[in-house]
Structures are given as C-alpha cells and as structure tokens.
Coordinates of C-alpha atoms and ligand atoms in Angstrom, one line a residue:
M189 CA 95.4 144.0 73.9
N190 CA 97.9 141.3 74.6
N191 CA 96.5 137.8 73.7
E192 CA 99.5 136.2 75.4
E193 CA 98.3 137.3 78.8
Q194 CA 94.8 136.0 78.3
Q195 CA 95.7 132.5 77.2
T196 CA 95.0 129.9 79.8
V197 CA 97.2 127.0 80.5
F198 CA 94.6 124.8 78.9
D199 CA 94.8 126.9 75.8
V200 CA 98.5 126.2 75.7
I201 CA 98.8 122.5 76.7
G202 CA 95.3 121.1 76.1
N203 CA 94.0 117.9 77.3
T204 CA 97.1 116.1 76.1
G205 CA 99.4 118.2 78.3
F206 CA 97.3 117.6 81.5
E207 CA 97.2 113.9 80.7
C208 CA 101.0 113.6 80.3
L209 CA 101.7 115.5 83.4
V210 CA 99.2 113.8 85.7
S211 CA 100.1 110.4 84.3
A212 CA 103.9 111.0 84.9
F213 CA 103.0 112.1 88.4
Y214 CA 100.8 109.1 89.2
R215 CA 103.4 106.7 87.7
R216 CA 105.6 107.9 90.7
I217 CA 103.1 107.4 93.5
P218 CA 102.4 103.7 94.0
N219 CA 105.9 102.7 94.9
D220 CA 106.8 106.0 96.6
P221 CA 107.6 105.0 100.3
I222 CA 106.1 108.4 101.6
L223 CA 103.1 108.9 99.5
G224 CA 102.1 105.4 98.3
P225 CA 100.9 104.4 101.7
L226 CA 98.4 107.3 101.8
Y227 CA 96.3 105.3 99.2
P228 CA 95.2 102.3 101.1
D229 CA 92.4 101.5 98.5
Q230 CA 95.0 101.5 95.7
D231 CA 92.7 103.4 93.5
F232 CA 95.4 105.0 91.6
A233 CA 93.6 105.2 88.2
G234 CA 90.5 106.9 90.0
A235 CA 92.9 109.3 91.8
E236 CA 94.6 110.1 88.6
Q237 CA 91.4 111.0 86.9
R238 CA 90.2 113.3 89.8
L239 CA 93.4 115.2 89.8
R240 CA 93.4 115.6 86.1
D241 CA 89.8 116.6 86.0
F242 CA 90.5 119.2 88.7
L243 CA 93.4 120.7 87.0
L244 CA 91.6 121.0 83.6
F245 CA 88.8 122.8 85.4
R246 CA 91.2 125.0 87.5
F247 CA 93.4 126.0 84.4
G248 CA 90.6 126.9 82.0
G249 CA 89.4 123.6 80.4
P250 CA 86.1 121.8 80.7
A251 CA 84.5 121.6 84.2
D252 CA 83.8 117.9 84.4
Y253 CA 85.4 117.9 87.8
I254 CA 82.6 120.0 89.3
E255 CA 80.0 117.9 87.7
R256 CA 81.5 114.7 89.1
R257 CA 82.8 115.8 92.4
G258 CA 81.1 119.2 93.3
H259 CA 83.0 122.0 95.0
P260 CA 86.7 121.0 95.2
A261 CA 87.1 121.8 99.0
L262 CA 90.5 120.6 98.8
R263 CA 91.5 121.2 102.4
M264 CA 88.4 119.3 103.6
R265 CA 89.1 116.4 101.2
H266 CA 92.7 116.1 102.3
A267 CA 91.9 116.2 106.0
P268 CA 91.9 112.4 106.3
F269 CA 95.6 112.3 105.1
A270 CA 98.4 113.4 107.5
I271 CA 100.1 116.2 105.4
T272 CA 103.2 117.3 107.3
R273 CA 105.8 119.6 105.7
A274 CA 107.9 116.6 104.7
V275 CA 104.8 114.9 103.0
R276 CA 104.1 118.3 101.2
D277 CA 107.8 118.6 100.1
R278 CA 107.8 115.0 98.6
W279 CA 104.5 115.7 96.8
V280 CA 105.9 118.8 95.2
E281 CA 109.2 116.9 94.4
L282 CA 107.3 114.3 92.5
M283 CA 105.2 116.8 90.7
E284 CA 108.3 118.8 89.7
A285 CA 109.8 115.6 88.3
A286 CA 106.5 115.0 86.4
L287 CA 106.6 118.6 85.0
L288 CA 110.1 118.0 83.7
E289 CA 109.1 114.6 82.1
A290 CA 106.0 116.2 80.5
R291 CA 108.2 118.9 78.7
L292 CA 105.4 121.4 78.7
P293 CA 106.0 124.9 77.3
Q294 CA 108.0 127.1 79.8
N295 CA 105.3 129.5 80.7
A296 CA 102.7 126.9 81.3
A297 CA 105.2 124.9 83.4
R298 CA 106.0 127.9 85.4
E299 CA 102.4 128.8 86.2
L300 CA 101.5 125.2 87.2
K301 CA 104.7 124.9 89.3
Q302 CA 103.8 128.1 91.3
F303 CA 100.3 126.9 91.8
F304 CA 101.4 123.3 93.0
D305 CA 103.9 125.0 95.4
E306 CA 101.2 127.3 97.0
A307 CA 98.4 124.7 97.0
A308 CA 100.5 122.0 98.5
T309 CA 101.6 124.4 101.3
F310 CA 98.0 125.4 101.9
L311 CA 97.1 121.6 102.4
I312 CA 99.6 121.1 105.2
N313 CA 97.4 119.9 108.1
R314 CA 99.6 118.2 110.6
G315 CA 102.6 119.6 112.6
Ligands
HEM451 C1 100.6 118.3 99.8 C2 100.6 117.0 99.5 C3 99.4 116.1 99.1 C4 99.0 114.9 99.4 C5 99.8 114.0 100.4 C6 97.9 114.5 98.6 C7 97.2 113.2 98.8 C8 96.0 113.0 98.2 C9 95.3 111.8 98.4 C10 95.9 110.6 99.1 C11 94.2 111.9 97.7 C12 93.0 110.7 97.6 C13 93.2 110.2 96.2 C14 91.9 110.0 95.6 O1 91.3 110.9 95.0 O2 91.4 108.8 95.6 C15 94.1 113.2 97.1 C16 93.0 113.6 96.3 C17 93.1 114.7 95.6 N1 94.2 115.7 95.7 FE1 95.8 115.7 96.8 N2 97.4 115.6 97.8 C18 98.3 116.5 98.0 C19 98.3 117.8 97.3 C20 97.5 118.2 96.5 C21 97.6 119.4 95.6 C22 98.6 120.5 95.8 C23 96.5 119.3 94.8 C24 95.9 120.5 94.0 C25 96.7 120.6 92.8 C26 95.8 118.2 95.1 C27 94.6 117.8 94.4 C28 93.8 116.8 94.6 C29 92.5 116.4 94.1 C30 91.8 117.3 93.1 C31 92.1 115.2 94.7 C32 90.7 114.6 94.5 C33 89.7 115.1 95.4 C34 88.4 114.5 95.2 O3 87.6 114.9 94.3 O4 88.0 113.6 96.1 N3 96.4 117.4 96.0 N4 95.3 113.8 97.5

C-alpha cells in the first residue's frame, strides 16, 4: 500500500494552505480589469469564502460548502457571467500567480493546477 497516493490535497496543505491560496487569488480580483467587473455586488469576502469552502470539500476536507450552498452545480452558477476563452484564461492566470505566491508543496500545487485548468475550461459559456 502506498500512502502517498491516498493522501488528499487537504491532508497535505490543510485549511491554512487553502486559505493562503484563495486569499492570494481574491487579492488579485477587485482591481483586475477583466474579472473585477464580474462582481457588481463587490462581495469579495463572501466570494472568497464560497471558493475556499468549495475547494476544501472538493479536495478532501470538511464539507461545509455542501451544507451552506447545496450541490455545487458550477456550470449553472456561472451561467450569469459571460465566460469566454479570454476570461477563462485570465482566471487561470491569476490562479497560477496565487499558486506561486502560496508556495504549496509541489504535488499538491500540480493537482490543483490541473483541476483549475480543466474546471475553468468546462465553465466557458460564451463564444
Ligand atoms: C473560468 C473563469 C471563472 C470566472 C470568470 C468565475 C467567476 C465567478 C463569479 C463572478 C462568481 C460569483 C462570486 C460569488 O460567489 O459571489 C463565482 C462563484 C464561484 N466560482 Fe467561479 N469563476 C470562474 C471559474 C471557476 C472555477 C474554475 C471554479 C472551481 C474551481 C470556480 C468556483 C466557484 C465557486 C465554488 C463559486 C461560488 C458558487 C456558489 O456557491 O454560489 N469558479 N465565480
């Protein structure tokens, strides 16, 4: 049995790792010319908490997200936002910068990066 393979990202980076990552990401959003305008309510603290809770749940941590928000249904929840390829690329770019800033262990960072690439592509909803 190889324990390495069974460890979740949450086992490796814990609450603190997700907090660092998501706060580094959301620090970049309010003043971003492409992504900032998608938040007309400016509820950046709330958005930060929702993304952090979702990632904790998705990567093996506590499932508070499900209790608070129900099924993630990410495509449905993103439908109101016009996500073109350029918007998706910008989101991924800011998340990659946040990953570098958070200095997470390499394996965890690689797994997260791959998930973000794929999930962001899946969320493109406008030509
Ligand atoms: C592709 C580019 C993306 C854009 C432009 C985008 C934009 C947004 C916006 C504007 C919100 C509303 C903020 C709020 O909760 O108040 C949101 C919510 C959210 N996004 Fe994204 N997002 C993108 C990709 C992603 C990806 C890849 C993930 C998954 C890792 C994700 C996960 C979430 C979650 C969990 C919420 C909160 C949903 C809820 O419970 O209401 N987003 N996003």
